[in-house]
Amino acid sequence: MDLSRLCSVAVRAVSIESISPVSIEGTVTVAVTSRAPARLTLSEVRFDILPDSTPERSIIHGWAENVILGAYSTTEVPVPVSITSVEAVRFLTRALTRDMDARVRGTAKIDAYLSEIIIPFDEVITLPSLLTR
């Protein structure tokens, strides 16, 4: 049996909670769907956010650990991110006045009792303009 089909990962939302002169604080919500008949543990989810125009340059990193996944359910995992790099602040400043595309690329590791399932994900998301809300 291909264990990677037991779970899937999708990026649900990216939000910015606060902006200061030294950092931007936000949350990336990752949804993990389990098709397993028993509870599993998301041992780790790690990702990078990259500007879609230059996908080789990571600007934001995020991770979460030890989240219980219910049987036959979708669990939304809010991952807090703190952005302090000049490149990231420059990218998000452009998002003040227009929608910006970004790529979220990462892996989820799921503890499936006797084995570990590693699920890669790579999605392009649109960050809505902050000033048009």
GROMACS .gro file of C-alpha atoms in nm, residues 63-130:
model
   68
   63TRP     CA    1   0.758   2.505   1.077
   64ALA     CA    2   0.531   2.333   1.324
   65GLU     CA    3   0.571   2.010   1.518
   66ASN     CA    4   0.368   1.744   1.697
   67VAL     CA    5   0.011   1.806   1.583
   68ILE     CA    6  -0.249   1.530   1.628
   69LEU     CA    7  -0.445   1.449   1.311
   70GLY     CA    8  -0.790   1.300   1.359
   71ALA     CA    9  -0.905   0.992   1.172
   72TYR     CA   10  -1.076   1.072   0.840
   73SER     CA   11  -1.049   1.446   0.896
   74THR     CA   12  -0.878   1.768   0.791
   75THR     CA   13  -0.671   1.950   1.051
   76GLU     CA   14  -0.578   2.313   0.996
   77VAL     CA   15  -0.236   2.393   1.139
   78PRO     CA   16  -0.165   2.764   1.193
   79VAL     CA   17   0.209   2.821   1.162
   80PRO     CA   18   0.333   3.156   1.297
   81VAL     CA   19   0.603   3.325   1.089
   82SER     CA   20   0.823   3.621   1.171
   83ILE     CA   21   0.974   3.807   0.880
   84THR     CA   22   1.287   4.009   0.943
   85SER     CA   23   1.493   3.982   0.623
   86VAL     CA   24   1.520   4.290   0.407
   87GLU     CA   25   1.420   4.092   0.096
   88ALA     CA   26   1.101   3.967   0.263
   89VAL     CA   27   1.005   4.310   0.393
   90ARG     CA   28   1.064   4.455   0.045
   91PHE     CA   29   0.847   4.184  -0.113
   92LEU     CA   30   0.563   4.232   0.138
   93THR     CA   31   0.581   4.611   0.107
   94ARG     CA   32   0.488   4.569  -0.260
   95ALA     CA   33   0.189   4.366  -0.138
   96LEU     CA   34   0.049   4.676   0.030
   97THR     CA   35  -0.090   4.809  -0.296
   98ARG     CA   36  -0.131   4.503  -0.521
   99ASP     CA   37  -0.188   4.130  -0.509
  100MET     CA   38   0.137   3.932  -0.504
  101ASP     CA   39   0.200   3.570  -0.596
  102ALA     CA   40   0.427   3.360  -0.380
  103ARG     CA   41   0.530   2.995  -0.386
  104VAL     CA   42   0.503   2.783  -0.071
  105ARG     CA   43   0.732   2.478  -0.091
  106GLY     CA   44   0.785   2.227   0.187
  107THR     CA   45   0.737   1.883   0.336
  108ALA     CA   46   0.515   1.729   0.597
  109LYS     CA   47   0.634   1.430   0.800
  110ILE     CA   48   0.361   1.214   0.946
  111ASP     CA   49   0.418   0.946   1.205
  112ALA     CA   50   0.210   0.648   1.090
  113TYR     CA   51   0.297   0.418   1.380
  114LEU     CA   52   0.541   0.176   1.214
  115SER     CA   53   0.655   0.410   0.939
  116GLU     CA   54   0.696   0.776   0.853
  117ILE     CA   55   0.512   0.935   0.561
  118ILE     CA   56   0.687   1.226   0.391
  119ILE     CA   57   0.460   1.442   0.178
  120PRO     CA   58   0.612   1.719  -0.035
  121PHE     CA   59   0.398   2.017  -0.132
  122ASP     CA   60   0.453   2.309  -0.368
  123GLU     CA   61   0.177   2.565  -0.426
  124VAL     CA   62   0.148   2.914  -0.567
  125ILE     CA   63  -0.070   3.136  -0.353
  126THR     CA   64  -0.187   3.494  -0.396
  127LEU     CA   65  -0.135   3.739  -0.112
  128PRO     CA   66  -0.421   3.988  -0.136
  129SER     CA   67  -0.334   4.357  -0.127
  130LEU     CA   68  -0.325   4.477   0.232
   0.00000   0.00000   0.00000
